[in-house]
Tab-separated table of C-alpha atoms in Angstrom:
chain	number	residue	atom	x	y	z
A	506	MET	CA	-161.024	376.373	-32.748
A	507	SER	CA	-159.353	378.070	-35.055
A	508	GLU	CA	-156.748	376.707	-37.539
A	509	VAL	CA	-153.375	379.095	-38.188
A	510	LYS	CA	-151.617	378.104	-41.724
A	511	LEU	CA	-147.482	376.784	-41.693
A	512	ALA	CA	-145.106	377.486	-44.516
A	513	THR	CA	-143.189	374.476	-43.184
A	514	GLU	CA	-139.178	373.906	-44.971
A	515	ILE	CA	-136.921	369.534	-44.882
A	516	ARG	CA	-134.586	370.379	-42.547
A	517	THR	CA	-132.374	368.346	-43.566
A	518	GLU	CA	-129.417	369.209	-41.226
A	519	PHE	CA	-128.817	367.748	-37.404
A	520	GLY	CA	-127.526	368.596	-33.523
A	521	LYS	CA	-127.016	371.931	-32.160
A	522	GLY	CA	-124.761	373.692	-34.361
A	523	ALA	CA	-128.112	373.238	-36.743
A	524	ALA	CA	-130.281	373.935	-34.320
A	525	ARG	CA	-129.234	376.902	-33.345
A	526	ARG	CA	-128.518	377.981	-36.979
A	527	ILE	CA	-132.114	377.958	-36.742
A	528	ARG	CA	-132.590	380.326	-33.891
A	529	ARG	CA	-130.699	382.854	-34.750
A	530	ALA	CA	-132.425	382.965	-38.862
A	531	SER	CA	-135.413	383.164	-36.265
A	532	LYS	CA	-137.248	380.091	-36.713
A	533	VAL	CA	-137.842	376.946	-34.982
A	534	PRO	CA	-136.820	373.760	-34.871
A	535	GLY	CA	-139.732	370.827	-34.797
A	536	VAL	CA	-140.619	367.164	-35.818
A	537	VAL	CA	-143.646	366.493	-37.511
A	538	TYR	CA	-144.611	361.696	-36.716
A	539	GLY	CA	-148.032	360.319	-36.815
A	540	HIS	CA	-150.502	357.715	-38.828
A	541	GLY	CA	-147.910	355.525	-38.895
A	542	ALA	CA	-145.479	357.841	-41.531
A	543	ASP	CA	-141.721	358.531	-41.274
A	544	PRO	CA	-141.241	361.132	-38.544
A	545	VAL	CA	-140.397	364.287	-40.710
A	546	HIS	CA	-138.093	366.934	-39.686
A	547	VAL	CA	-138.778	370.664	-40.853
A	548	THR	CA	-138.281	374.067	-39.641
A	549	LEU	CA	-141.371	376.477	-38.715
A	550	PRO	CA	-141.216	380.374	-38.877
A	551	GLY	CA	-141.035	381.712	-35.431
A	552	HIS	CA	-142.424	384.297	-34.679
A	553	GLU	CA	-146.059	383.003	-36.733
A	554	LEU	CA	-145.364	380.277	-34.397
A	555	LEU	CA	-145.563	381.545	-31.494
A	556	LEU	CA	-148.147	383.291	-33.045
A	557	ALA	CA	-150.127	380.528	-32.985
A	558	LEU	CA	-149.479	378.684	-29.988
A	559	ARG	CA	-150.850	381.219	-27.348
A	560	THR	CA	-154.673	379.663	-28.503
A	561	PRO	CA	-153.757	375.976	-26.385
A	562	ASN	CA	-154.818	373.346	-28.375
A	563	VAL	CA	-154.300	375.546	-32.003
A	564	LEU	CA	-154.644	373.649	-35.593
A	565	LEU	CA	-152.194	373.466	-37.548
A	566	SER	CA	-151.796	373.568	-41.207
A	567	LEU	CA	-148.215	373.006	-42.321
A	568	GLU	CA	-147.615	372.988	-45.406
A	569	ILE	CA	-144.917	369.985	-46.284
A	570	ASP	CA	-142.876	369.208	-49.435
A	571	GLY	CA	-145.634	370.397	-51.688
A	572	LYS	CA	-148.760	368.677	-49.667
A	573	THR	CA	-150.645	371.183	-46.909
A	574	GLU	CA	-151.226	368.755	-43.321
A	575	LEU	CA	-153.293	369.028	-40.217
A	576	ALA	CA	-150.749	368.621	-37.028
A	577	ILE	CA	-151.858	370.034	-33.231
A	578	PRO	CA	-148.569	370.611	-30.655
A	579	LYS	CA	-147.589	367.492	-28.700
A	580	ALA	CA	-145.145	368.570	-26.927
A	581	VAL	CA	-143.242	372.586	-26.817
A	582	GLN	CA	-139.489	372.895	-25.233
A	583	ARG	CA	-139.304	376.703	-25.021
A	584	ASP	CA	-136.014	378.851	-23.129
A	585	PRO	CA	-136.378	377.764	-19.831
A	586	LEU	CA	-135.161	381.590	-19.288
A	587	LYS	CA	-135.684	383.896	-22.310
A	588	GLY	CA	-138.840	381.818	-23.084
A	589	PHE	CA	-138.369	381.145	-26.725
A	590	LEU	CA	-139.617	377.762	-29.112
A	591	GLU	CA	-136.437	375.663	-29.118
A	592	HIS	CA	-138.398	373.011	-30.359
A	593	VAL	CA	-141.413	371.578	-30.866
A	594	ASP	CA	-142.827	367.892	-31.425
A	595	LEU	CA	-145.659	367.337	-33.783
A	596	LEU	CA	-148.149	365.317	-34.055
A	597	LEU	CA	-150.271	364.810	-37.544
A	598	VAL	CA	-153.832	364.825	-37.945
A	599	ARG	CA	-157.475	364.093	-40.370
A	600	ARG	CA	-160.651	365.350	-40.094
A	601	GLY	CA	-163.443	363.569	-38.238
A	602	GLU	CA	-160.320	361.930	-36.140
A	603	LYS	CA	-160.867	361.622	-32.692
A	604	VAL	CA	-157.717	362.969	-30.375
A	605	THR	CA	-157.162	363.506	-26.250
A	606	VAL	CA	-155.882	366.565	-24.820
A	607	GLU	CA	-155.675	368.562	-22.237
A	608	VAL	CA	-158.041	370.986	-22.032
A	609	VAL	CA	-158.315	374.515	-19.683
A	610	VAL	CA	-161.027	374.845	-17.074
A	611	GLU	CA	-161.150	377.748	-16.049
A	612	THR	CA	-164.061	379.160	-13.793
A	613	GLU	CA	-166.971	381.805	-13.532
A	614	GLY	CA	-169.066	383.230	-11.294
A	615	GLU	CA	-169.475	384.257	-7.487
A	616	LEU	CA	-169.422	382.066	-4.503
A	617	ALA	CA	-171.766	382.397	-1.084
A	618	PRO	CA	-171.003	385.308	1.152
A	619	GLY	CA	-168.147	384.875	3.315
A	620	SER	CA	-164.256	384.112	3.440
A	621	PHE	CA	-164.326	380.829	1.268
A	622	LEU	CA	-161.209	380.409	-1.108
A	623	VAL	CA	-161.494	377.563	-4.608
A	624	GLU	CA	-158.572	375.275	-4.764
A	625	ASN	CA	-157.655	374.611	-9.122
A	626	VAL	CA	-156.595	371.018	-7.767
A	627	LEU	CA	-156.687	369.953	-11.492
A	628	ASN	CA	-156.128	372.867	-14.350
A	629	THR	CA	-156.211	370.691	-17.434
A	630	LEU	CA	-159.038	367.685	-18.037
A	631	SER	CA	-157.590	365.668	-19.701
A	632	VAL	CA	-160.698	364.782	-22.665
A	633	GLU	CA	-161.484	362.935	-26.918
A	634	THR	CA	-162.581	364.673	-29.560
A	635	GLU	CA	-162.261	365.355	-33.004
A	636	ALA	CA	-158.647	366.771	-34.023
A	637	THR	CA	-160.140	370.079	-35.450
A	638	HIS	CA	-162.722	371.245	-32.667
A	639	ILE	CA	-160.859	371.085	-30.300
A	640	PRO	CA	-162.691	373.377	-27.274
A	641	THR	CA	-159.386	375.825	-25.903
A	642	SER	CA	-161.634	375.267	-22.420
A	643	VAL	CA	-163.948	374.136	-20.740
A	644	THR	CA	-166.192	376.532	-17.709
A	645	VAL	CA	-167.130	375.388	-14.870
A	646	SER	CA	-169.437	378.061	-12.558
A	647	ILE	CA	-168.751	378.120	-9.004
A	648	ALA	CA	-171.059	380.090	-8.445
A	649	GLY	CA	-173.280	379.897	-4.408
A	650	LEU	CA	-170.567	377.733	-3.346
A	651	GLU	CA	-169.447	376.839	-0.575
A	652	ALA	CA	-166.257	376.426	2.302
A	653	GLY	CA	-166.205	372.549	2.326
A	654	ASP	CA	-167.758	372.277	-1.012
A	655	SER	CA	-166.899	370.682	-4.819
A	656	ILE	CA	-167.055	370.406	-8.645
A	657	HIS	CA	-165.607	366.585	-9.838
A	658	ALA	CA	-164.830	366.051	-12.880
A	659	LYS	CA	-168.464	364.202	-13.879
A	660	ASP	CA	-170.488	367.898	-13.059
A	661	ILE	CA	-169.059	369.541	-15.415
A	662	ALA	CA	-170.677	369.890	-18.819
A	663	LEU	CA	-168.345	369.169	-21.548
A	664	PRO	CA	-169.299	370.069	-25.680
A	665	ASN	CA	-171.404	367.986	-28.232
A	666	GLY	CA	-169.160	365.869	-29.066
A	667	THR	CA	-166.212	365.407	-26.153
A	668	THR	CA	-165.844	363.269	-24.053
A	669	LEU	CA	-164.191	362.667	-20.990
A	670	VAL	CA	-161.117	360.806	-20.340
A	671	THR	CA	-160.356	362.059	-16.647
A	672	ASP	CA	-161.358	360.200	-14.259
A	673	PRO	CA	-164.750	360.985	-14.447
A	674	GLU	CA	-164.057	360.906	-9.675
A	675	ALA	CA	-160.890	363.262	-9.654
A	676	VAL	CA	-162.571	366.619	-8.029
A	677	VAL	CA	-161.412	369.501	-10.399
A	678	ILE	CA	-162.237	372.594	-7.693
A	679	GLN	CA	-163.131	372.629	-4.036
A	680	ILE	CA	-163.869	375.505	-1.708
A	681	LEU	CA	-161.684	375.453	1.560
A	682	SER	CA	-163.429	378.207	4.326
A	683	ALA	CA	-160.506	381.142	4.143
A	684	GLN	CA	-158.068	380.420	7.269
A	685	ALA	CA	-158.373	383.463	10.145
A	686	GLU	CA	-154.194	385.611	10.121
A	687	GLU	CA	-154.233	385.378	13.639
A	688	PRO	CA	-152.770	382.062	14.937
A	689	ALA	CA	-149.993	382.634	11.972
A	690	ALA	CA	-149.152	385.805	13.617
A	691	GLU	CA	-148.512	384.032	16.528
A	692	ALA	CA	-147.034	381.071	15.812
A	693	GLU	CA	-144.707	383.004	14.297
A	694	GLY	CA	-143.777	384.424	17.642
A	695	GLU	CA	-143.617	381.725	18.570
A	696	SER	CA	-140.568	380.832	16.300
A	697	ALA	CA	-139.400	384.171	17.136
A	698	GLY	CA	-139.356	382.929	21.419
A	699	ALA	CA	-137.269	380.305	20.914
A	700	GLU	CA	-135.173	381.910	18.618
A	701	ALA	CA	-134.148	383.766	21.388
């Protein structure tokens, strides 16, 4: 897992106007909390933070008021239209500390011959792992699976030191048989006739 260093500034101005001024300066307002300490309002460099957040569950090394703190992103708010970062909540962590995070599920391999569809029922798994060794993803093999087969959370191999929090019986991936196109075309013809 990657660790990204970011310089922060303590934020003393609050409210929408202050947040807009921070964003105009290509920075992002945020709050750092955890370990029973009072929340610290900070300003982070926008571009560096955006690049760091491309890695799921990235570990951030923050310079806060002369001290180095480790944190993970807990909530990220983006502009719904333009996608730029509006605000970020960061959770303080310590080396060796266990945290619960969402890890992306990726698939590999090819299905058995035939027309099948892969349905990702769950795109992420909730796991407990050490804060400095958070996996970026878990990989599931779908090689040779056929329609009607499914993979449950308990069937997915997790890295050492990582334990499953998601219900072990939860279906993560299921294989469906592809439906023929003809019935859909007939249904369209019937609905067109009904409209006429």
